[in-house]
CSV table of C-alpha atoms in Angstrom, one decimal:
chain,number,residue,atom,x,y,z
H,1,UNK,CA,38.7,176.0,19.1
H,2,UNK,CA,41.6,173.5,18.9
H,3,UNK,CA,43.1,175.6,16.1
H,4,UNK,CA,43.1,178.7,18.3
H,5,UNK,CA,44.7,176.9,21.3
H,6,UNK,CA,47.5,175.5,19.1
H,7,UNK,CA,48.2,178.9,17.5
H,8,UNK,CA,48.2,180.7,20.8
H,9,UNK,CA,50.7,178.1,22.2
H,10,UNK,CA,53.0,178.5,19.3
H,11,UNK,CA,52.9,182.2,19.4
H,12,UNK,CA,53.7,182.0,23.2
H,13,UNK,CA,56.7,179.8,22.5
H,14,UNK,CA,58.0,182.0,19.8
H,15,UNK,CA,57.6,185.0,22.1
H,16,UNK,CA,59.6,183.3,24.8
H,17,UNK,CA,62.4,182.4,22.4
H,18,UNK,CA,62.5,185.9,21.2
H,19,UNK,CA,63.0,187.1,24.8
H,20,UNK,CA,65.8,184.6,25.3
H,21,UNK,CA,67.5,185.7,22.2
H,22,UNK,CA,67.3,189.3,23.3
H,23,UNK,CA,68.9,188.3,26.6
H,24,UNK,CA,71.7,186.5,24.8
H,25,UNK,CA,70.6,183.1,25.9
H,26,UNK,CA,72.6,183.5,29.1
H,27,UNK,CA,70.1,181.8,31.4
H,28,UNK,CA,70.1,178.6,29.5
H,29,UNK,CA,73.5,178.6,28.0
H,30,UNK,CA,72.0,178.4,24.6
H,31,UNK,CA,73.8,180.4,21.9
H,32,UNK,CA,72.1,183.3,20.2
H,33,UNK,CA,72.4,181.6,16.8
H,34,UNK,CA,70.7,178.4,18.1
H,35,UNK,CA,67.9,180.5,19.6
H,36,UNK,CA,67.3,182.3,16.3
H,37,UNK,CA,67.1,179.0,14.5
H,38,UNK,CA,64.5,177.7,17.0
H,39,UNK,CA,62.5,180.9,16.6
H,40,UNK,CA,62.5,180.5,12.8
H,41,UNK,CA,61.5,176.8,13.2
H,42,UNK,CA,58.5,177.7,15.4
H,43,UNK,CA,57.4,180.5,13.1
H,44,UNK,CA,57.4,178.0,10.2
H,45,UNK,CA,55.3,175.6,12.3
H,46,UNK,CA,52.8,178.3,13.0
H,47,UNK,CA,52.4,179.1,9.3
H,48,UNK,CA,52.0,175.4,8.5
H,49,UNK,CA,49.4,175.1,11.2
H,50,UNK,CA,47.4,178.0,9.7
H,51,UNK,CA,47.4,176.3,6.3
H,52,UNK,CA,46.3,173.0,7.8
H,53,UNK,CA,43.2,174.7,9.2
H,54,UNK,CA,41.9,176.2,5.9
H,55,UNK,CA,38.2,175.5,5.8
H,56,UNK,CA,37.3,172.7,3.4
H,57,UNK,CA,34.4,172.8,0.9
H,58,UNK,CA,31.2,171.0,1.4
H,59,UNK,CA,30.1,169.2,-1.8
H,60,UNK,CA,26.4,169.2,-2.4
H,61,UNK,CA,25.3,166.1,-4.5
H,62,UNK,CA,22.1,165.0,-6.1
H,63,UNK,CA,20.4,162.3,-4.0
H,64,UNK,CA,19.1,160.7,-7.2
H,65,UNK,CA,22.5,160.0,-8.9
H,66,UNK,CA,25.3,161.4,-6.8
H,67,UNK,CA,26.1,164.2,-9.3
H,68,UNK,CA,27.8,167.3,-7.9
H,69,UNK,CA,25.5,170.3,-7.7
H,70,UNK,CA,27.7,172.9,-6.1
H,71,UNK,CA,30.3,173.6,-3.4
H,72,UNK,CA,30.0,175.8,-0.3
H,73,UNK,CA,31.9,176.3,2.9
H,74,UNK,CA,30.1,175.4,6.2
H,75,UNK,CA,30.5,179.0,7.3
H,76,UNK,CA,28.1,180.0,4.6
H,77,UNK,CA,25.2,178.8,6.7
H,78,UNK,CA,25.8,179.6,10.4
H,79,UNK,CA,22.1,180.3,11.2
H,80,UNK,CA,18.8,178.7,10.3
H,81,UNK,CA,18.1,181.7,8.0
H,82,UNK,CA,21.4,181.1,6.1
H,83,UNK,CA,20.4,177.4,5.8
H,84,UNK,CA,17.0,178.4,4.5
H,85,UNK,CA,18.6,180.7,1.9
H,86,UNK,CA,20.8,178.0,0.6
H,87,UNK,CA,17.9,175.5,0.4
H,88,UNK,CA,15.7,178.1,-1.4
H,89,UNK,CA,18.3,178.8,-4.0
H,90,UNK,CA,18.7,175.1,-4.7
H,91,UNK,CA,15.0,174.7,-4.9
H,92,UNK,CA,14.6,177.5,-7.4
H,93,UNK,CA,17.4,176.1,-9.5
H,94,UNK,CA,16.3,172.4,-9.6
H,95,UNK,CA,12.5,172.3,-9.0
H,96,UNK,CA,10.5,171.8,-12.1
H,97,UNK,CA,6.7,171.2,-12.6
H,98,UNK,CA,5.2,168.2,-14.4
H,99,UNK,CA,4.3,168.5,-18.1
H,100,UNK,CA,1.7,165.7,-18.7
H,101,UNK,CA,1.8,163.3,-21.6
H,102,UNK,CA,-0.2,164.0,-24.8
H,103,UNK,CA,-2.0,161.8,-27.3
H,104,UNK,CA,-0.6,162.9,-30.7
H,105,UNK,CA,-2.7,163.1,-33.9
H,106,UNK,CA,-1.3,159.7,-35.0
H,107,UNK,CA,-2.6,158.1,-31.8
H,108,UNK,CA,0.8,157.7,-30.3
H,109,UNK,CA,1.6,158.8,-26.7
H,110,UNK,CA,4.0,161.7,-26.5
H,111,UNK,CA,6.0,161.7,-23.3
H,112,UNK,CA,5.9,164.7,-21.0
H,113,UNK,CA,8.3,166.0,-18.3
H,114,UNK,CA,8.9,164.7,-14.8
H,115,UNK,CA,8.0,166.7,-11.8
H,116,UNK,CA,11.2,167.4,-9.7
H,117,UNK,CA,11.0,168.6,-6.1
H,118,UNK,CA,13.8,169.6,-3.7
H,119,UNK,CA,12.7,168.7,-0.1
H,120,UNK,CA,13.5,172.1,1.4
H,121,UNK,CA,12.6,171.2,5.0
H,122,UNK,CA,14.7,168.1,5.0
H,123,UNK,CA,17.7,170.0,3.4
H,124,UNK,CA,17.5,172.8,6.0
H,125,UNK,CA,17.5,170.2,8.8
H,126,UNK,CA,20.6,168.5,7.3
H,127,UNK,CA,22.4,171.9,7.0
H,128,UNK,CA,21.7,172.7,10.6
H,129,UNK,CA,23.3,169.4,11.7
H,130,UNK,CA,26.5,169.5,9.6
H,131,UNK,CA,29.5,168.0,11.5
H,132,UNK,CA,33.1,169.2,11.6
H,133,UNK,CA,34.2,166.3,9.6
H,134,UNK,CA,31.4,166.2,7.0
H,135,UNK,CA,32.5,166.8,3.4
H,136,UNK,CA,29.3,165.9,1.5
H,137,UNK,CA,25.7,167.1,1.7
H,138,UNK,CA,23.1,164.9,-0.1
H,139,UNK,CA,20.4,167.1,-1.4
H,140,UNK,CA,17.0,165.3,-1.1
H,141,UNK,CA,15.5,165.5,-4.6
H,142,UNK,CA,12.5,163.5,-5.7
H,143,UNK,CA,11.3,162.9,-9.3
H,144,UNK,CA,7.9,161.9,-10.5
H,145,UNK,CA,7.4,161.1,-14.1
H,146,UNK,CA,4.0,161.4,-15.8
H,147,UNK,CA,2.0,158.3,-14.9
H,148,UNK,CA,0.7,157.3,-18.3
H,149,UNK,CA,1.7,154.5,-20.6
H,150,UNK,CA,0.5,153.6,-24.1
H,151,UNK,CA,-1.2,150.5,-22.8
H,152,UNK,CA,-3.0,152.3,-20.0
H,153,UNK,CA,-4.5,155.0,-22.4
H,154,UNK,CA,-6.0,152.5,-24.9
H,155,UNK,CA,-9.6,153.4,-25.6
H,156,UNK,CA,-9.4,156.5,-23.4
H,157,UNK,CA,-11.8,158.3,-25.7
H,158,UNK,CA,-14.8,156.0,-24.8
H,159,UNK,CA,-16.5,157.5,-21.7
H,160,UNK,CA,-17.4,161.0,-20.7
H,161,UNK,CA,-16.6,161.9,-17.1
H,162,UNK,CA,-17.4,165.6,-17.4
H,163,UNK,CA,-17.9,168.3,-20.1
H,164,UNK,CA,-18.8,172.0,-20.3
H,165,UNK,CA,-19.7,174.3,-23.2
H,166,UNK,CA,-19.3,178.1,-23.4
H,167,UNK,CA,-20.2,180.5,-26.1
H,168,UNK,CA,-18.2,183.4,-27.7
H,169,UNK,CA,-18.7,185.9,-30.5
H,170,UNK,CA,-16.8,184.5,-33.6
H,171,UNK,CA,-16.9,188.0,-35.2
H,172,UNK,CA,-14.4,189.3,-32.6
H,173,UNK,CA,-11.4,187.9,-34.4
H,174,UNK,CA,-8.6,188.5,-31.9
H,175,UNK,CA,-10.5,187.0,-29.0
H,176,UNK,CA,-11.6,184.0,-31.1
H,177,UNK,CA,-8.0,183.4,-32.3
H,178,UNK,CA,-6.7,183.4,-28.7
H,179,UNK,CA,-9.4,181.0,-27.5
H,180,UNK,CA,-8.6,178.7,-30.4
H,181,UNK,CA,-4.8,178.7,-29.8
H,182,UNK,CA,-5.1,178.1,-26.0
H,183,UNK,CA,-7.7,175.3,-26.6
H,184,UNK,CA,-5.5,173.5,-29.0
H,185,UNK,CA,-2.6,173.6,-26.5
H,186,UNK,CA,-4.6,171.6,-23.9
H,187,UNK,CA,-6.2,169.3,-26.4
H,188,UNK,CA,-5.6,165.5,-25.9
H,189,UNK,CA,-3.5,166.0,-22.7
H,190,UNK,CA,-3.3,162.8,-20.8
H,191,UNK,CA,-3.2,162.7,-17.0
H,192,UNK,CA,-2.3,159.5,-15.3
H,193,UNK,CA,-3.2,158.8,-11.7
H,194,UNK,CA,-1.7,161.6,-9.6
H,195,UNK,CA,-0.5,163.6,-12.6
H,196,UNK,CA,-0.8,167.4,-12.4
H,197,UNK,CA,-2.0,170.0,-14.9
H,198,UNK,CA,-0.7,173.6,-14.7
H,199,UNK,CA,-2.6,175.8,-17.3
H,200,UNK,CA,0.1,178.5,-17.7
H,201,UNK,CA,2.9,175.9,-18.1
H,202,UNK,CA,1.0,173.9,-20.8
H,203,UNK,CA,-0.5,176.9,-22.7
H,204,UNK,CA,2.7,178.9,-22.5
H,205,UNK,CA,3.4,182.6,-22.8
H,206,UNK,CA,0.9,184.6,-24.7
H,207,UNK,CA,2.9,186.6,-27.2
H,208,UNK,CA,2.4,187.9,-30.8
H,209,UNK,CA,5.2,185.7,-32.0
H,210,UNK,CA,3.2,182.6,-30.9
H,211,UNK,CA,0.1,183.9,-32.7
H,212,UNK,CA,-1.8,185.6,-29.8
H,213,UNK,CA,-3.6,188.8,-30.6
H,214,UNK,CA,-4.9,191.9,-28.8
H,215,UNK,CA,-8.3,191.5,-27.2
H,216,UNK,CA,-10.2,192.8,-24.2
H,217,UNK,CA,-9.4,191.3,-20.8
H,218,UNK,CA,-10.3,192.2,-17.2
H,219,UNK,CA,-7.6,193.9,-15.2
H,220,UNK,CA,-8.6,195.4,-11.8
H,221,UNK,CA,-12.3,195.3,-12.5
H,222,UNK,CA,-11.8,197.2,-15.8
H,223,UNK,CA,-11.8,195.9,-19.4
H,224,UNK,CA,-8.5,196.7,-21.2
H,225,UNK,CA,-6.9,195.5,-24.3
H,226,UNK,CA,-4.1,193.0,-23.9
H,227,UNK,CA,-2.3,190.3,-25.8
H,228,UNK,CA,-4.1,187.0,-25.2
H,229,UNK,CA,-7.4,188.4,-24.1
H,230,UNK,CA,-10.0,185.6,-24.2
H,231,UNK,CA,-7.9,182.7,-22.9
H,232,UNK,CA,-9.6,182.9,-19.6
H,233,UNK,CA,-12.7,181.6,-21.4
H,234,UNK,CA,-10.6,178.5,-22.2
H,235,UNK,CA,-9.4,178.1,-18.6
H,236,UNK,CA,-12.9,178.7,-17.2
H,237,UNK,CA,-14.5,176.1,-19.6
H,238,UNK,CA,-11.8,173.7,-18.5
H,239,UNK,CA,-12.4,174.4,-14.8
H,240,UNK,CA,-16.1,173.5,-15.1
H,241,UNK,CA,-15.4,170.3,-17.1
H,242,UNK,CA,-12.8,169.0,-14.7
H,243,UNK,CA,-14.9,170.0,-11.7
H,244,UNK,CA,-17.8,168.0,-13.1
H,245,UNK,CA,-15.5,165.1,-13.6
H,246,UNK,CA,-14.5,165.3,-10.0
H,247,UNK,CA,-10.8,165.9,-10.4
H,248,UNK,CA,-8.8,167.6,-7.6
H,249,UNK,CA,-8.3,171.4,-7.8
H,250,UNK,CA,-5.0,172.7,-6.6
H,251,UNK,CA,-5.2,176.4,-7.5
H,252,UNK,CA,-8.1,178.5,-8.7
H,253,UNK,CA,-8.7,182.3,-8.9
H,254,UNK,CA,-11.8,184.3,-10.0
H,255,UNK,CA,-11.9,187.5,-12.0
H,256,UNK,CA,-12.2,190.8,-10.3
H,257,UNK,CA,-15.7,191.2,-11.9
H,258,UNK,CA,-18.2,188.7,-13.2
H,259,UNK,CA,-17.8,187.4,-16.8
H,260,UNK,CA,-20.6,186.6,-19.2
H,261,UNK,CA,-19.7,183.2,-20.5
H,262,UNK,CA,-20.0,181.2,-17.2
H,263,UNK,CA,-22.2,181.6,-14.1
H,264,UNK,CA,-21.0,183.7,-11.1
H,265,UNK,CA,-17.9,182.2,-9.4
H,266,UNK,CA,-17.6,179.5,-12.0
H,267,UNK,CA,-14.7,181.2,-13.8
H,268,UNK,CA,-10.9,180.6,-13.6
H,269,UNK,CA,-8.8,183.6,-14.4
H,270,UNK,CA,-5.1,183.1,-15.4
H,271,UNK,CA,-2.2,185.3,-16.1
H,272,UNK,CA,1.2,184.1,-17.4
H,273,UNK,CA,3.7,184.5,-14.6
H,274,UNK,CA,0.9,185.2,-12.1
H,275,UNK,CA,-2.4,183.6,-11.3
H,276,UNK,CA,-2.7,180.0,-12.5
H,277,UNK,CA,-5.3,177.2,-12.7
H,278,UNK,CA,-3.9,173.9,-11.5
H,279,UNK,CA,-5.5,170.5,-10.8
H,280,UNK,CA,-4.6,166.9,-10.6
H,281,UNK,CA,-6.0,163.5,-11.6
H,282,UNK,CA,-7.2,162.0,-8.4
H,283,UNK,CA,-8.6,158.9,-10.2
H,284,UNK,CA,-6.8,155.6,-10.2
H,285,UNK,CA,-6.9,155.5,-14.0
H,286,UNK,CA,-5.8,157.9,-16.8
H,287,UNK,CA,-8.1,160.6,-18.2
H,288,UNK,CA,-7.9,162.7,-21.3
H,289,UNK,CA,-8.8,166.4,-21.9
H,290,UNK,CA,-10.4,167.0,-25.2
H,291,UNK,CA,-11.3,170.3,-26.7
H,292,UNK,CA,-13.9,170.9,-29.5
H,293,UNK,CA,-14.1,174.4,-30.9
H,294,UNK,CA,-16.7,175.5,-33.5
H,295,UNK,CA,-15.9,178.9,-35.0
H,296,UNK,CA,-19.2,179.1,-36.9
H,297,UNK,CA,-21.5,178.6,-34.0
H,298,UNK,CA,-19.1,180.3,-31.5
H,299,UNK,CA,-18.9,177.4,-29.0
H,300,UNK,CA,-16.0,175.9,-27.1
H,301,UNK,CA,-16.6,172.4,-25.5
H,302,UNK,CA,-14.1,170.8,-23.2
H,303,UNK,CA,-14.5,167.1,-22.3
H,304,UNK,CA,-12.8,164.9,-19.7
H,305,UNK,CA,-12.8,161.3,-21.0
H,306,UNK,CA,-11.6,157.9,-19.9
H,307,UNK,CA,-11.6,154.2,-21.0
H,308,UNK,CA,-15.0,152.5,-20.3
H,309,UNK,CA,-13.4,149.5,-18.6
H,310,UNK,CA,-11.5,151.7,-16.1
H,311,UNK,CA,-14.6,153.7,-15.3
H,312,UNK,CA,-16.6,150.6,-14.7
H,313,UNK,CA,-14.0,149.3,-12.2
H,314,UNK,CA,-13.9,152.5,-10.2
């Protein structure tokens, strides 16, 4: 607003000077040469004023460490919808799910990946209240590391909190291979208090390059062949084990038709990039997921275990 008033005033002065010049400056006694000089001076002032009002960038910084994330002009988010779009893009770029810790074969704890969350609602509110003199936007980002330490997971294999066994036909080689691969991916995962488990994230994409084979799977109430068919038996066995252990379920989906390896509505269908099975450890102590697969008998057992002393205290 101030910029517009200033420019209008300058333009008006320049116009008056031009009129005086055209009249030869007779009314004021000012020479034509002097008036032309004043006119040029005010035109220069107008150009300088325009440059001074170039819109500055707003710098978006990470609230955790002050690192610069990106720059935008305030005019990029004039409405709540614009602010939401900016927040959603930052959320998509910087959010990441938690990858829990794992107990390696040598007994050592292998660190996972922290859960990172952009607080979209808080960021939108901040964008809606940007002031004229503000130059920095602090993006509210929280980070939660896997809550498991080597000391806390000692003797974690002692007590059974829950377990479940399903059967499969070991002569169906492709399906058996897929169950074995996915079961191995979740074996000895450690969840500290509050830690989350996302099946698709931990098992990963089901591709031939990773060893997954063609096998029958249910799609829209029909059996079709697909890469990775059979892994839903792993996720369903896991669901029943963690449900028995009393862990908190975040996301669960059932198949479009009943499956034969678990009772009705006790299945957990998954699809990479789509439906997922997610849960969290709502206990105040760490738990471990353990898988035991017997190809000869055609059984898959999944156990949820914890240290005896922790269970006794709960």
